[in-house]
mmCIF file of C-alpha atoms in Angstrom:
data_model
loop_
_atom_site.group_PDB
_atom_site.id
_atom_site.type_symbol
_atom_site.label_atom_id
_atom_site.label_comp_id
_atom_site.label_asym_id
_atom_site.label_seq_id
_atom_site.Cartn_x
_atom_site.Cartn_y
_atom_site.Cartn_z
ATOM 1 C CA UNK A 1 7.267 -0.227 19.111
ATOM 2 C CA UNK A 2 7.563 3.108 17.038
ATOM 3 C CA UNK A 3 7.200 2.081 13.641
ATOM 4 C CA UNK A 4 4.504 -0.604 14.534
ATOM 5 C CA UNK A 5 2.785 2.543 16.108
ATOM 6 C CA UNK A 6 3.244 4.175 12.689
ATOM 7 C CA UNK A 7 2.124 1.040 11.084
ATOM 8 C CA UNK A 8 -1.416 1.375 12.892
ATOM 9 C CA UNK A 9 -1.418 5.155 11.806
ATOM 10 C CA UNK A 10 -1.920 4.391 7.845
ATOM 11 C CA UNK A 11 -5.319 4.844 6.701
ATOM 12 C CA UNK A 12 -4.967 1.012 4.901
ATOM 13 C CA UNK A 13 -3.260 -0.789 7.017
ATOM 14 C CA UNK A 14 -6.088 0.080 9.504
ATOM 15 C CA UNK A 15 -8.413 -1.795 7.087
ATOM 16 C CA UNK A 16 -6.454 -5.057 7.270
ATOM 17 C CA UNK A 17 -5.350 -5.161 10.813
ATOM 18 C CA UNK A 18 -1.377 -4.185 9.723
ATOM 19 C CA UNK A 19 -0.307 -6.644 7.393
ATOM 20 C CA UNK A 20 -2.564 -9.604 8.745
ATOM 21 C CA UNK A 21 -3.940 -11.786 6.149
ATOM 22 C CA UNK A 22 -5.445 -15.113 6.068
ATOM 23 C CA UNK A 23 -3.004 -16.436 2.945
ATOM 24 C CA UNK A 24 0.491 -14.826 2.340
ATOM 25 C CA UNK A 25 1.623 -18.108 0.614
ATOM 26 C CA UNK A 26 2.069 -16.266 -3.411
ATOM 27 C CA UNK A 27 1.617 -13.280 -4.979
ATOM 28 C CA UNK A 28 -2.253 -12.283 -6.900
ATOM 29 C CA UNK A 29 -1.582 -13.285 -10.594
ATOM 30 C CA UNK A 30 -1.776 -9.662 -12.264
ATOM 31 C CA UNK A 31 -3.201 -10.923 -15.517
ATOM 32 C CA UNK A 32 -6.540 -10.883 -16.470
ATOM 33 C CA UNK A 33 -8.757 -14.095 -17.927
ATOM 34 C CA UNK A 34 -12.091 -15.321 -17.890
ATOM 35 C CA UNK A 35 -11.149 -18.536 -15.419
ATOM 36 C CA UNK A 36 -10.080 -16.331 -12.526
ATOM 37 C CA UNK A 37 -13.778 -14.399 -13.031
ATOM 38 C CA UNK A 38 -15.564 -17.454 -13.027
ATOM 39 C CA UNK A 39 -16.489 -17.034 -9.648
ATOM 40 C CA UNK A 40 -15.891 -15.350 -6.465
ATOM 41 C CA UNK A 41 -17.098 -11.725 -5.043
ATOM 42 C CA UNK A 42 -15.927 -9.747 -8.646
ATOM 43 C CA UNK A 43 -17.466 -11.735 -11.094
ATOM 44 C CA UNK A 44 -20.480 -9.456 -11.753
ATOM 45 C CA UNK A 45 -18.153 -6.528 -11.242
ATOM 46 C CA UNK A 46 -15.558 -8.116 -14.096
ATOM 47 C CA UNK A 47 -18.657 -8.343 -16.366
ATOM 48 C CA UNK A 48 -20.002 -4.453 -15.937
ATOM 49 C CA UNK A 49 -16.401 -3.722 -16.480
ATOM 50 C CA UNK A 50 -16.076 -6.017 -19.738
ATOM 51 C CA UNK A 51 -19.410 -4.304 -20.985
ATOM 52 C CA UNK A 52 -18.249 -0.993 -20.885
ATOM 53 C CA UNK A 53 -15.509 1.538 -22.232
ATOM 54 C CA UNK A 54 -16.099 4.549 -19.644
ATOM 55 C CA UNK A 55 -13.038 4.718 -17.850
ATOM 56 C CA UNK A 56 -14.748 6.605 -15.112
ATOM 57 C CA UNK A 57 -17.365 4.037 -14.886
ATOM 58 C CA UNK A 58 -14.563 1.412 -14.639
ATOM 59 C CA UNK A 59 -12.936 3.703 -11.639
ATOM 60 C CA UNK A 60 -16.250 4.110 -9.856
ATOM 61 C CA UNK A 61 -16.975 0.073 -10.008
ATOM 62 C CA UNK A 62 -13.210 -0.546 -8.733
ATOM 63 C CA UNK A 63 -13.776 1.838 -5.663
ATOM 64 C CA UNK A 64 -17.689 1.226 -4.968
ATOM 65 C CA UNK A 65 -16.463 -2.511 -4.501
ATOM 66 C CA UNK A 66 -12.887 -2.568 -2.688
ATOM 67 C CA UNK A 67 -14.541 -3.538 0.384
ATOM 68 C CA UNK A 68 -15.305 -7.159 -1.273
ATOM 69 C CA UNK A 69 -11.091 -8.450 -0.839
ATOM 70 C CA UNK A 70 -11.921 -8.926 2.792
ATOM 71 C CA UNK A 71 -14.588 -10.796 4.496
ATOM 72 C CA UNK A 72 -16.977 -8.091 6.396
ATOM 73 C CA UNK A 73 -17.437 -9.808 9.183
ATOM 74 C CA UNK A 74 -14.294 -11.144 10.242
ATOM 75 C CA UNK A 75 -11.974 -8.632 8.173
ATOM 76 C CA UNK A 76 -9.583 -11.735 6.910
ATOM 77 C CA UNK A 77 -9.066 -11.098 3.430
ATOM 78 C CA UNK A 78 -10.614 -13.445 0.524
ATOM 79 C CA UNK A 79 -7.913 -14.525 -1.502
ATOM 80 C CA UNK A 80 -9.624 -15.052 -4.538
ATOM 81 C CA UNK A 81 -11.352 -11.728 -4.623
ATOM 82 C CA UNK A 82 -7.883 -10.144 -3.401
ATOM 83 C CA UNK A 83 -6.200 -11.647 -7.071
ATOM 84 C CA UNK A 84 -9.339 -10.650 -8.604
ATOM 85 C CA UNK A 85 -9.321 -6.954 -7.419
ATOM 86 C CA UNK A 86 -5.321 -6.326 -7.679
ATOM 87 C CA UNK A 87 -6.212 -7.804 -11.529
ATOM 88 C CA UNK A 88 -8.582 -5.643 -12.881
ATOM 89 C CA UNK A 89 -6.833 -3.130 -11.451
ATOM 90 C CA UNK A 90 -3.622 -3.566 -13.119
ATOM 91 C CA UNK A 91 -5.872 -4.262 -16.256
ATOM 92 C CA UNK A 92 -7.309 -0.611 -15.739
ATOM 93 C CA UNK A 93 -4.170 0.909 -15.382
ATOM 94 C CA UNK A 94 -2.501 -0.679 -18.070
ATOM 95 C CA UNK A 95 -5.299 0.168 -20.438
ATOM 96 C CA UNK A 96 -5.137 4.120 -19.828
ATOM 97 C CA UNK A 97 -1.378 4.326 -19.403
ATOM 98 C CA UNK A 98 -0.536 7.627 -17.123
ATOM 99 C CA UNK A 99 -4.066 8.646 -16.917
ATOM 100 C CA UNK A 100 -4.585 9.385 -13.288
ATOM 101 C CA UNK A 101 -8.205 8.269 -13.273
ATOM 102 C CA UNK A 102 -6.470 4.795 -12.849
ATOM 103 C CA UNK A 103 -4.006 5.858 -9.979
ATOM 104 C CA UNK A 104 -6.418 5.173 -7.066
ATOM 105 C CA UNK A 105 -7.688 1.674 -7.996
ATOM 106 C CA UNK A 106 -4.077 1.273 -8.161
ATOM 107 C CA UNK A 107 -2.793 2.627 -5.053
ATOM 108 C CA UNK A 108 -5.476 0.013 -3.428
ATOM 109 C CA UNK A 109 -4.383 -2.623 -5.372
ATOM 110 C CA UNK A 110 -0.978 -1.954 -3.089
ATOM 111 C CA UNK A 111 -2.649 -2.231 -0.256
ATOM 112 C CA UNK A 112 -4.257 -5.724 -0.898
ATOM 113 C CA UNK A 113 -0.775 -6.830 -1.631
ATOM 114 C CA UNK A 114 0.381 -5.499 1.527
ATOM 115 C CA UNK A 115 -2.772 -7.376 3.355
ATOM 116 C CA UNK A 116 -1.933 -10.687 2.178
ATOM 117 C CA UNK A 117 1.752 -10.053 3.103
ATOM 118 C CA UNK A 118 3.112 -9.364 -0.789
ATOM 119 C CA UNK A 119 5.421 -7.030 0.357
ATOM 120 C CA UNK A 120 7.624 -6.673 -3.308
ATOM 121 C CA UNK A 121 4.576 -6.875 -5.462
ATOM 122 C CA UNK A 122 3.172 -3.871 -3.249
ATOM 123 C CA UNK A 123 6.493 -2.251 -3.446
ATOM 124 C CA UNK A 124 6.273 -2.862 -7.222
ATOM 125 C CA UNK A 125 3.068 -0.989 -7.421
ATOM 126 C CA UNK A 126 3.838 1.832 -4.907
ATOM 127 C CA UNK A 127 6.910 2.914 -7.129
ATOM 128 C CA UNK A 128 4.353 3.146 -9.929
ATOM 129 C CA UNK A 129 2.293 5.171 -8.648
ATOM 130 C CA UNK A 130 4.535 7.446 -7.124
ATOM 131 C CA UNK A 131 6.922 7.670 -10.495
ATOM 132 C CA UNK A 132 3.530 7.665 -12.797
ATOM 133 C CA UNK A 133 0.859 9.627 -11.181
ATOM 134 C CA UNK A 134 2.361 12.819 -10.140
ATOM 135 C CA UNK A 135 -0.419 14.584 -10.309
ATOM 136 C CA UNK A 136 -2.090 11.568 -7.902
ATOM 137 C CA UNK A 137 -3.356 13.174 -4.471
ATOM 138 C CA UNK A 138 -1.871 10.477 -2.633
ATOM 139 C CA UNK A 139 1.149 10.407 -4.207
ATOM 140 C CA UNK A 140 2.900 11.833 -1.176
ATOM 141 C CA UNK A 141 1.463 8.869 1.183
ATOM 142 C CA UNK A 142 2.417 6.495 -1.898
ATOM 143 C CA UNK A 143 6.068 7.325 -1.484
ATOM 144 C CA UNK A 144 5.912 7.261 1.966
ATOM 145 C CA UNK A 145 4.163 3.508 2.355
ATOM 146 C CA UNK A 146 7.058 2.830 -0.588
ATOM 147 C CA UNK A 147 9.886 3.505 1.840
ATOM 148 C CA UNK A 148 8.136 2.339 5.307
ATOM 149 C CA UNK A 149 7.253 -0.996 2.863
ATOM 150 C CA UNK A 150 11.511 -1.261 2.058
ATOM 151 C CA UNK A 151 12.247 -0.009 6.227
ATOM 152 C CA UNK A 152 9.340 -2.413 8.226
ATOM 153 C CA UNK A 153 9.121 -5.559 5.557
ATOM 154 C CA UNK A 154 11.991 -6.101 2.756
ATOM 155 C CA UNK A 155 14.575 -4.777 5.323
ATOM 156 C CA UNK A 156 16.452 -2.959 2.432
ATOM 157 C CA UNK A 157 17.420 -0.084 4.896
ATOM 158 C CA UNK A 158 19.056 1.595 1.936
ATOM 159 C CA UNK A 159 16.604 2.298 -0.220
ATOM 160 C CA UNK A 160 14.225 2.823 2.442
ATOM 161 C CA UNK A 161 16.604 5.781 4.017
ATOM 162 C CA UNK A 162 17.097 6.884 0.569
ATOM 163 C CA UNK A 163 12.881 7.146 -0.096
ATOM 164 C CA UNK A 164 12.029 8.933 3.480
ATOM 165 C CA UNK A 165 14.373 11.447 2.828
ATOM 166 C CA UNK A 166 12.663 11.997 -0.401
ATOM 167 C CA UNK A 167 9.675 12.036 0.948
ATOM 168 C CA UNK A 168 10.547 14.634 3.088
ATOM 169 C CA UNK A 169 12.136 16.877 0.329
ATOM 170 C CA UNK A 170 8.996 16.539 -1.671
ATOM 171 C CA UNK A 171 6.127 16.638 1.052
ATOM 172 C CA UNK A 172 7.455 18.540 4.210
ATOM 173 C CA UNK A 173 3.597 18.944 5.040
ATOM 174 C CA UNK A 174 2.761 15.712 4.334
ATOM 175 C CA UNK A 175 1.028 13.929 7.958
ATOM 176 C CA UNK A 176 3.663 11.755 8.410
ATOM 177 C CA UNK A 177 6.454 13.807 7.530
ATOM 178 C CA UNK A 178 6.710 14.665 11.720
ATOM 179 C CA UNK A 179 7.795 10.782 12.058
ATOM 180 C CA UNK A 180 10.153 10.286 9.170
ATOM 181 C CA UNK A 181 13.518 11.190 11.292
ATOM 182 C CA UNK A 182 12.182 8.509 14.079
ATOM 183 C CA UNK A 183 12.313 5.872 11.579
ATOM 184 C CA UNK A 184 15.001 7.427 9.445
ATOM 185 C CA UNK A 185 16.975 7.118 12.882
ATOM 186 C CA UNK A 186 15.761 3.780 14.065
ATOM 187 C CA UNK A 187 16.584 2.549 10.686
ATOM 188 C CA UNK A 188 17.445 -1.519 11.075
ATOM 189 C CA UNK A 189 17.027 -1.370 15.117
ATOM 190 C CA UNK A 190 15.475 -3.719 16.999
ATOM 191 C CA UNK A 191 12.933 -2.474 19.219
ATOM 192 C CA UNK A 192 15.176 -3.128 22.538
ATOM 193 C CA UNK A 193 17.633 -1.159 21.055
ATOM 194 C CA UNK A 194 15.257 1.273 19.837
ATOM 195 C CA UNK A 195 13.891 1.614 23.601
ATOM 196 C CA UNK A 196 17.560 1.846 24.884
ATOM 197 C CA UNK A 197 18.180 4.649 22.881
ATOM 198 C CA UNK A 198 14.735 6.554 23.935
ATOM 199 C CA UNK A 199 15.718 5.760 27.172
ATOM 200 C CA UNK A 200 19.399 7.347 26.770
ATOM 201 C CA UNK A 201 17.620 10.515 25.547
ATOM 202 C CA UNK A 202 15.860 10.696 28.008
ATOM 203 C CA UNK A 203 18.315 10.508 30.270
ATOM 204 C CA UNK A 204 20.591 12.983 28.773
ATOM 205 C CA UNK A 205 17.551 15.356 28.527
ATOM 206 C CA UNK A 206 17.149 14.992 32.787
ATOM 207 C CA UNK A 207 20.665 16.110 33.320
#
């Protein structure tokens, strides 16, 4: 299937087999407290972060430690440490409103969403990034996982079509901007009809 294939082709979703996860039951509480921190893979991490006020310390910490939402031997995700990340993250960002120190802690806390099968709360986040980091590096893939996000998982074919050709207008280099018309024309379709159609083309190309 051609946007699963695209699926596989983001950096991320690589990291958490495509969506997989080992709880999609609720969405990470984005708030931050001291009973969610009382255990679990960031509680030394939320206390370095507590203890300090460098913001690029805080950035540093949030990166150096991603790697703890998801078990790293069996790649499932840890729920707990998934709410805990996607919180301090949020925390970070809301603190230094804008500042694009915060965007990239962000952007992952969009993909840990995405892992555990959050698919608005990731949308949430991706239209943050993209609307308040435009200076972000990864803005361009931000918008793009934004409309693929509204296209493969909310089925809102509307504002997905709307967001790819966007993305296009605003990062015609981008590395997926090659496979935005596929999905842009297999918008909604199934992937028999999706295979049909390649195999009309096809077809229409031999004669």
């Amino acid at each position: 299937m051609i946007l699963r294939t695209f699926c596989y082709a983001i950096p991320f979703l690589l990291l958490f087999a495509c969506g997989s996860a080992s709880d999609a039951s609720g969405e990470p509480a984005a708030e931050k407290s001291q009973d969610l921190f009382a255990t679990g893979s960031y509680k030394a991490i939320f206390e370095q972060i507590e203890s300090t006020n460098d913001p690029a310390r805080i950035r540093q910490l949030l990166l150096d430690n991603y790697g703890l939402v998801a078990d790293q031997q069996t790649g499932w995700m840890d729920t707990l440490a998934s709410r805990q990340y996607i919180a301090l993250a949020e925390e970070f960002a809301g603190d230094h409103p804008g500042d694009t120190l915060t965007a990239l802690p962000l952007y992952r806390a969009a993909e840990v969403h995405q892992a555990l099968g959050n698919f608005t709360a990731a949308a949430d986040i991706l239209e943050r990034v993209s609307e308040d980091y435009p200076g972000f590096s990864k803005r361009g893939e931000a918008l793009f996982m934004l409309a693929f996000t509204h296209d493969e998982h909310l089925k809102d074919y509307d504002t997905a079509s709307d967001l790819y050709e966007r993305f296009k207008r605003e990062y015609p280099d981008n590395v997926f901007a090659d496979g935005v018309d596929v999905l842009i024309n297999n918008l909604g379709k199934s992937s028999d009809e999706m295979l049909k159609d390649l195999e009309q083309r096809a077809q229409d190309n031999g004669q």
